[in-house]
PDB file of C-alpha atoms in Angstrom:
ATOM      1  CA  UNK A   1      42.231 -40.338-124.377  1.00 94.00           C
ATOM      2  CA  UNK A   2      40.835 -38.523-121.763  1.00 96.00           C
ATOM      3  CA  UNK A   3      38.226 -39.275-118.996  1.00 98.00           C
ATOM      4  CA  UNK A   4      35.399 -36.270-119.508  1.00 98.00           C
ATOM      5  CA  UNK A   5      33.076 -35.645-116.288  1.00 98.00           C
ATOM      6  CA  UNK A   6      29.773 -33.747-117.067  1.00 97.00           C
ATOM      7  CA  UNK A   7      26.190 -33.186-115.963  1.00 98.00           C
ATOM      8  CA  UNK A   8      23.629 -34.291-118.726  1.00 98.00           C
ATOM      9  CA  UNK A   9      20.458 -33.237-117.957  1.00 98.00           C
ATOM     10  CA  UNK A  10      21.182 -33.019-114.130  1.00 98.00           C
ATOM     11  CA  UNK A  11      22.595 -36.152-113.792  1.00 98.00           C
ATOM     12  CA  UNK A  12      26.679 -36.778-113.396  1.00 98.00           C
ATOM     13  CA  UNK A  13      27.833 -38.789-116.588  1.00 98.00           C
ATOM     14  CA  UNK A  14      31.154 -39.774-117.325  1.00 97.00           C
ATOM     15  CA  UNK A  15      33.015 -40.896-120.375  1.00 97.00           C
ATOM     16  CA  UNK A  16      36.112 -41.828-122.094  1.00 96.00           C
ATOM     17  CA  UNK A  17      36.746 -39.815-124.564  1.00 97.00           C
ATOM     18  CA  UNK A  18      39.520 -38.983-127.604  1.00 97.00           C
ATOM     19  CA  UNK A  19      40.340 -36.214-129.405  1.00 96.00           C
ATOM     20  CA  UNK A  20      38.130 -36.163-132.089  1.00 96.00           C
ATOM     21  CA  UNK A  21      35.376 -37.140-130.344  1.00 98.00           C
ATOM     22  CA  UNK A  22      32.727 -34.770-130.698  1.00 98.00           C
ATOM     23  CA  UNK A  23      30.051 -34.230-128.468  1.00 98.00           C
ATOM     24  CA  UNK A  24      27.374 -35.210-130.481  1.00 98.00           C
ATOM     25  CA  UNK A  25      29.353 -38.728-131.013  1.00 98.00           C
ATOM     26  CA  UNK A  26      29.646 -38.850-127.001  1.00 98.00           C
ATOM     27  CA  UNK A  27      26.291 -38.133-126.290  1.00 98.00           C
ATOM     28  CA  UNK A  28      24.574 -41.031-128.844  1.00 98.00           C
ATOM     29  CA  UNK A  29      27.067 -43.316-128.704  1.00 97.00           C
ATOM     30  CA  UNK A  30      28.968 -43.325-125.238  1.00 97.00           C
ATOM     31  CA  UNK A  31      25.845 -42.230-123.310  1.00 98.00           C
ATOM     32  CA  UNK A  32      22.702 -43.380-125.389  1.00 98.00           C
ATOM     33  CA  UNK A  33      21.019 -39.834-125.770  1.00 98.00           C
ATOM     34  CA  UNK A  34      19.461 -40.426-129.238  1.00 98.00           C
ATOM     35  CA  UNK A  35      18.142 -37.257-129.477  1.00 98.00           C
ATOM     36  CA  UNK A  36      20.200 -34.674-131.058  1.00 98.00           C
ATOM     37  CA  UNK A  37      20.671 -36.027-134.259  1.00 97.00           C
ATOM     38  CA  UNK A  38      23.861 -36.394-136.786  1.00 97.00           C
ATOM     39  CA  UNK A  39      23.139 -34.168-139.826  1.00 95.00           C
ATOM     40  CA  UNK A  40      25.297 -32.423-142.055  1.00 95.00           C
ATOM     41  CA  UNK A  41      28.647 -32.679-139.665  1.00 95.00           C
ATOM     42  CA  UNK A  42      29.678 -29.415-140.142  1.00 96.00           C
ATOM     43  CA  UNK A  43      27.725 -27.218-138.223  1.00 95.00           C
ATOM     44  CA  UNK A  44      25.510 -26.151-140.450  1.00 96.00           C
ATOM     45  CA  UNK A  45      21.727 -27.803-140.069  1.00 97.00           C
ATOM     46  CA  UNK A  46      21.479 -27.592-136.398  1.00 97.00           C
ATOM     47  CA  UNK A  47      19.813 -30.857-136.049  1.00 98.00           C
ATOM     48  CA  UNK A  48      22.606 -31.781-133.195  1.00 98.00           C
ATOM     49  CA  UNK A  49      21.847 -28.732-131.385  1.00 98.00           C
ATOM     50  CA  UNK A  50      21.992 -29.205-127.721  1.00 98.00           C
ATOM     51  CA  UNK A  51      22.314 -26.775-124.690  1.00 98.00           C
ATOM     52  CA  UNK A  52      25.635 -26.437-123.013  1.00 98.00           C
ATOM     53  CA  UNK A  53      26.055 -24.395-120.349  1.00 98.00           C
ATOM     54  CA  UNK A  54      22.572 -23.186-121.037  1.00 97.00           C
ATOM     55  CA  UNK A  55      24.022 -21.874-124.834  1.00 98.00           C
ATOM     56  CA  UNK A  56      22.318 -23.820-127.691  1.00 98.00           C
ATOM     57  CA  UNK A  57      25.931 -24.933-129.554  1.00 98.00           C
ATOM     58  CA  UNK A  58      26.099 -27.828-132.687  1.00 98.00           C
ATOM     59  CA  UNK A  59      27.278 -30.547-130.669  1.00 98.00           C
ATOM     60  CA  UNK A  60      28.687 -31.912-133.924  1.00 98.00           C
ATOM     61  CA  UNK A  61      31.466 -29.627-133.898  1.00 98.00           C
ATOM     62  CA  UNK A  62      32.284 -29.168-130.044  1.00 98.00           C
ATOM     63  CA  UNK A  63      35.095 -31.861-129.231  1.00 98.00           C
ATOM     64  CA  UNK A  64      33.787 -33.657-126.256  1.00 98.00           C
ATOM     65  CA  UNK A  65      37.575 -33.527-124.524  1.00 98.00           C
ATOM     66  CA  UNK A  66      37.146 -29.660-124.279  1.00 98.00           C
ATOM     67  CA  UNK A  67      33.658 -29.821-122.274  1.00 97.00           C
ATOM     68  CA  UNK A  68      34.745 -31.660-118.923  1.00 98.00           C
ATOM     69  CA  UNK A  69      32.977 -30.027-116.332  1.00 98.00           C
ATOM     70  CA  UNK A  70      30.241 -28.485-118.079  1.00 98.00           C
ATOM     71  CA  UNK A  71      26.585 -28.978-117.700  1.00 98.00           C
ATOM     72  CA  UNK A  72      24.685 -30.452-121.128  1.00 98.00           C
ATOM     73  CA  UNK A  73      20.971 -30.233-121.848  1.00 98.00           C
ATOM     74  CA  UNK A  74      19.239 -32.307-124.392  1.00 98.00           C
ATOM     75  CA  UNK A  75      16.030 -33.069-125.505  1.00 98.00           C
ATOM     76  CA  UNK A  76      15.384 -35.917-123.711  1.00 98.00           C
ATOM     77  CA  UNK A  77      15.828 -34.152-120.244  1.00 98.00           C
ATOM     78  CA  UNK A  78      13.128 -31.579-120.739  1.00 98.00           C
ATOM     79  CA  UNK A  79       9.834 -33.880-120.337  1.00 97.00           C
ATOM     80  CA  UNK A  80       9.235 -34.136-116.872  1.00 96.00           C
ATOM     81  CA  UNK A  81       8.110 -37.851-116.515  1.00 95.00           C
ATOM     82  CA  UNK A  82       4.919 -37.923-119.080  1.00 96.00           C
ATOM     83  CA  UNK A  83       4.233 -33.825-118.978  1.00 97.00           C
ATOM     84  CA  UNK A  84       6.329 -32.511-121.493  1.00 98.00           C
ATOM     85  CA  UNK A  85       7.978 -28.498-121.808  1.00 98.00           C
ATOM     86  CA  UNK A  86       6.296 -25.858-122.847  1.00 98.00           C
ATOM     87  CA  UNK A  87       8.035 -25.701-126.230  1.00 98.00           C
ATOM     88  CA  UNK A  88       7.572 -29.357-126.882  1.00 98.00           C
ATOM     89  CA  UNK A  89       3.888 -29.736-126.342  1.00 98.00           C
ATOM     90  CA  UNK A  90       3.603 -26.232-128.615  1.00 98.00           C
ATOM     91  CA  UNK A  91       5.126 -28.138-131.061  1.00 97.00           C
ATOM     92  CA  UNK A  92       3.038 -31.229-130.781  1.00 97.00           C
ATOM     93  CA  UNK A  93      -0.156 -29.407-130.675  1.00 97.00           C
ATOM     94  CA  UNK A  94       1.070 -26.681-133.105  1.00 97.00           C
ATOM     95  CA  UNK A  95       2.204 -29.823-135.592  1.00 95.00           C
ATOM     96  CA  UNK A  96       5.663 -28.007-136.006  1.00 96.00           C
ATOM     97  CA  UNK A  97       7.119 -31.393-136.736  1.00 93.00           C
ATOM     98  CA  UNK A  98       6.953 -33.592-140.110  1.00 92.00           C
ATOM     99  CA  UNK A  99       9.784 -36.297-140.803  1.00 93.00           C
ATOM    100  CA  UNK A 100      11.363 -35.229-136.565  1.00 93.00           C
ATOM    101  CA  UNK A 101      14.464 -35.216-138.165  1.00 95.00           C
ATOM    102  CA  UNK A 102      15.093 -31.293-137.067  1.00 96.00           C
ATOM    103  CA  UNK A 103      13.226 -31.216-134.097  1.00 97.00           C
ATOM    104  CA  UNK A 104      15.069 -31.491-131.465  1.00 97.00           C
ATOM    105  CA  UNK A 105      17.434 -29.130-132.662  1.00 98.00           C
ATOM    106  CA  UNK A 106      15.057 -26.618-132.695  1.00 98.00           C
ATOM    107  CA  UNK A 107      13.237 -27.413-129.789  1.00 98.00           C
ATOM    108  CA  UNK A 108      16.529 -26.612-127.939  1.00 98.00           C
ATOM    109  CA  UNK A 109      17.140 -23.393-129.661  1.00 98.00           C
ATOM    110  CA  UNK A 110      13.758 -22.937-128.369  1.00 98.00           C
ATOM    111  CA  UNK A 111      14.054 -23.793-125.043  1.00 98.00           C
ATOM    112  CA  UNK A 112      17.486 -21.448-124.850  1.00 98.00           C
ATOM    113  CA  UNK A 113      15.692 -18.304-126.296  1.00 98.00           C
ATOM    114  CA  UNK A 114      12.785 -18.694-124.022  1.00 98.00           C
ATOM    115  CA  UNK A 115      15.078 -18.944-121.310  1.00 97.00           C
ATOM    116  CA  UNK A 116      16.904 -15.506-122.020  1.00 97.00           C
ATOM    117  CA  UNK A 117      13.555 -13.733-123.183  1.00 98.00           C
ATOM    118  CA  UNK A 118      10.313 -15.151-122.489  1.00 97.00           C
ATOM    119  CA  UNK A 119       8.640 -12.743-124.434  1.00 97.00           C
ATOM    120  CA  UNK A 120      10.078 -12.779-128.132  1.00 98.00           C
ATOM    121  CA  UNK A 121       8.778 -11.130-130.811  1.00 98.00           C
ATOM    122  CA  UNK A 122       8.523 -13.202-134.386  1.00 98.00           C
ATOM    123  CA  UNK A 123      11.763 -11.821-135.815  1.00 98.00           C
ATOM    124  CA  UNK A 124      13.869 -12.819-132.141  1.00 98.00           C
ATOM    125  CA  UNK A 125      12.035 -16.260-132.872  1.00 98.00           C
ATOM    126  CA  UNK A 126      13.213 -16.649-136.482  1.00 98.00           C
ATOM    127  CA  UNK A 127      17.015 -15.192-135.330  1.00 98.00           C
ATOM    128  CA  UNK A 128      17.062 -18.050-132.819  1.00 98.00           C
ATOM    129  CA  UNK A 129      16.519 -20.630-135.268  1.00 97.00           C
ATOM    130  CA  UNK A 130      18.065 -19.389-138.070  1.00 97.00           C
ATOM    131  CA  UNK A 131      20.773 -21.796-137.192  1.00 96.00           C
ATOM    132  CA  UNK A 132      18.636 -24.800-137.640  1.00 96.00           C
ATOM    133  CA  UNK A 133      17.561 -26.093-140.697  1.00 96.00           C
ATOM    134  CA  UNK A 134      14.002 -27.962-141.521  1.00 94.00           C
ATOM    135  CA  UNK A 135      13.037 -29.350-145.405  1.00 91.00           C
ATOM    136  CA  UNK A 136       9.944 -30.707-144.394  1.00 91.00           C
ATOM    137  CA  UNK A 137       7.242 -28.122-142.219  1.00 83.00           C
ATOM    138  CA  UNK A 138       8.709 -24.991-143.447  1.00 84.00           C
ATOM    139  CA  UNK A 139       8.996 -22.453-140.203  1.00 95.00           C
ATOM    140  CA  UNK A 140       5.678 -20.991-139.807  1.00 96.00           C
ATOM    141  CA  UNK A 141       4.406 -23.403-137.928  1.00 97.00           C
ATOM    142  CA  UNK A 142       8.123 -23.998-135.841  1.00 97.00           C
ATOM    143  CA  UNK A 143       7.708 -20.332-135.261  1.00 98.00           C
ATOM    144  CA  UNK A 144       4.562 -20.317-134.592  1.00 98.00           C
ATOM    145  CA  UNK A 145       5.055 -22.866-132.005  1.00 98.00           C
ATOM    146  CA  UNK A 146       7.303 -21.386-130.110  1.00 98.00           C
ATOM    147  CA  UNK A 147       5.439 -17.935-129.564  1.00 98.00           C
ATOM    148  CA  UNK A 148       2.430 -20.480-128.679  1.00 98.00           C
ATOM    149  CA  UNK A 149       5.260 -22.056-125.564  1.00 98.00           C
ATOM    150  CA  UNK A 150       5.786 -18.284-124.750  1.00 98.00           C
ATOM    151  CA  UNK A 151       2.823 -17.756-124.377  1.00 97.00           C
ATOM    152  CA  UNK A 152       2.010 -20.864-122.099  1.00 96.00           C
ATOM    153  CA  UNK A 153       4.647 -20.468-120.479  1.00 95.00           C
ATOM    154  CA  UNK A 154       3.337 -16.986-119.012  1.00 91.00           C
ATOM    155  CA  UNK A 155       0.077 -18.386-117.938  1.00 87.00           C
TER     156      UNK A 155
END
């Protein structure tokens, strides 16, 4: 077992954590963040997505043990108070959501490809997200979406 310090959405967190604890585990379980969501286990939905060190990574495969010091960024630290991001009020008004289930996943894949180019084309929108894996909407309107938060966010 091993005591992991880290900064969750800007605010010092600590937790006990053992080896095969993931991240994802760690975050809804030790430290209540909900948000990034348990799906296939294996890396390959994206639906745990979060942003460590500001690099969108599965947080279902990143052992929590190996993160101690690092900064974390989830969904539920982009609203600030009521007004929420860019990318998540494209997606609200956009209706880029249908069952959730993906969202937040793919809002932070968002958020991390806005942050390293806040002008993408539609093709550097669908390569960030190609990671993250929605049944429901289909990714027109996701990509959609996100050009839309771009495109606020230049305003």
């Amino acid at each position: 077992m091993k005591i992991v310090n880290l900064k969750v959405n800007g605010v010092g967190k600590a937790f006990i954590a053992k080896p095969e604890t993931t991240l994802l585990l760690a975050l809804r379980e030790q430290l209540g963040l909900t948000g990034a969501k348990r799906g296939c286990a294996q890396g390959a939905c994206g639906s745990c997505t979060v942003l460590l060190d500001g690099e969108p990574v599965v947080s279902c495969l990143v052992p929590a043990v190996t993160v101690d010091g690092s900064d974390v960024a989830t969904v539920e630290g982009l609203a600030d108070g009521d007004k929420l991001s860019h990318v998540q009020q494209a997606f609200l008004d956009g209706f880029a959501t249908q069952c959730g289930f993906c969202t937040p996943g793919m809002i932070m894949s968002a958020e991390a490809l806005l942050d390293r180019n806040p002008n993408p084309t539609r093709d550097e929108v669908a390569e960030a997200i190609s990671g993250n894996v929605c049944r429901c909407t289909g990714y027109e309107p996701i990509i959609s979406a996100v050009l839309d938060a771009a495109e606020r966010a230049r305003l």
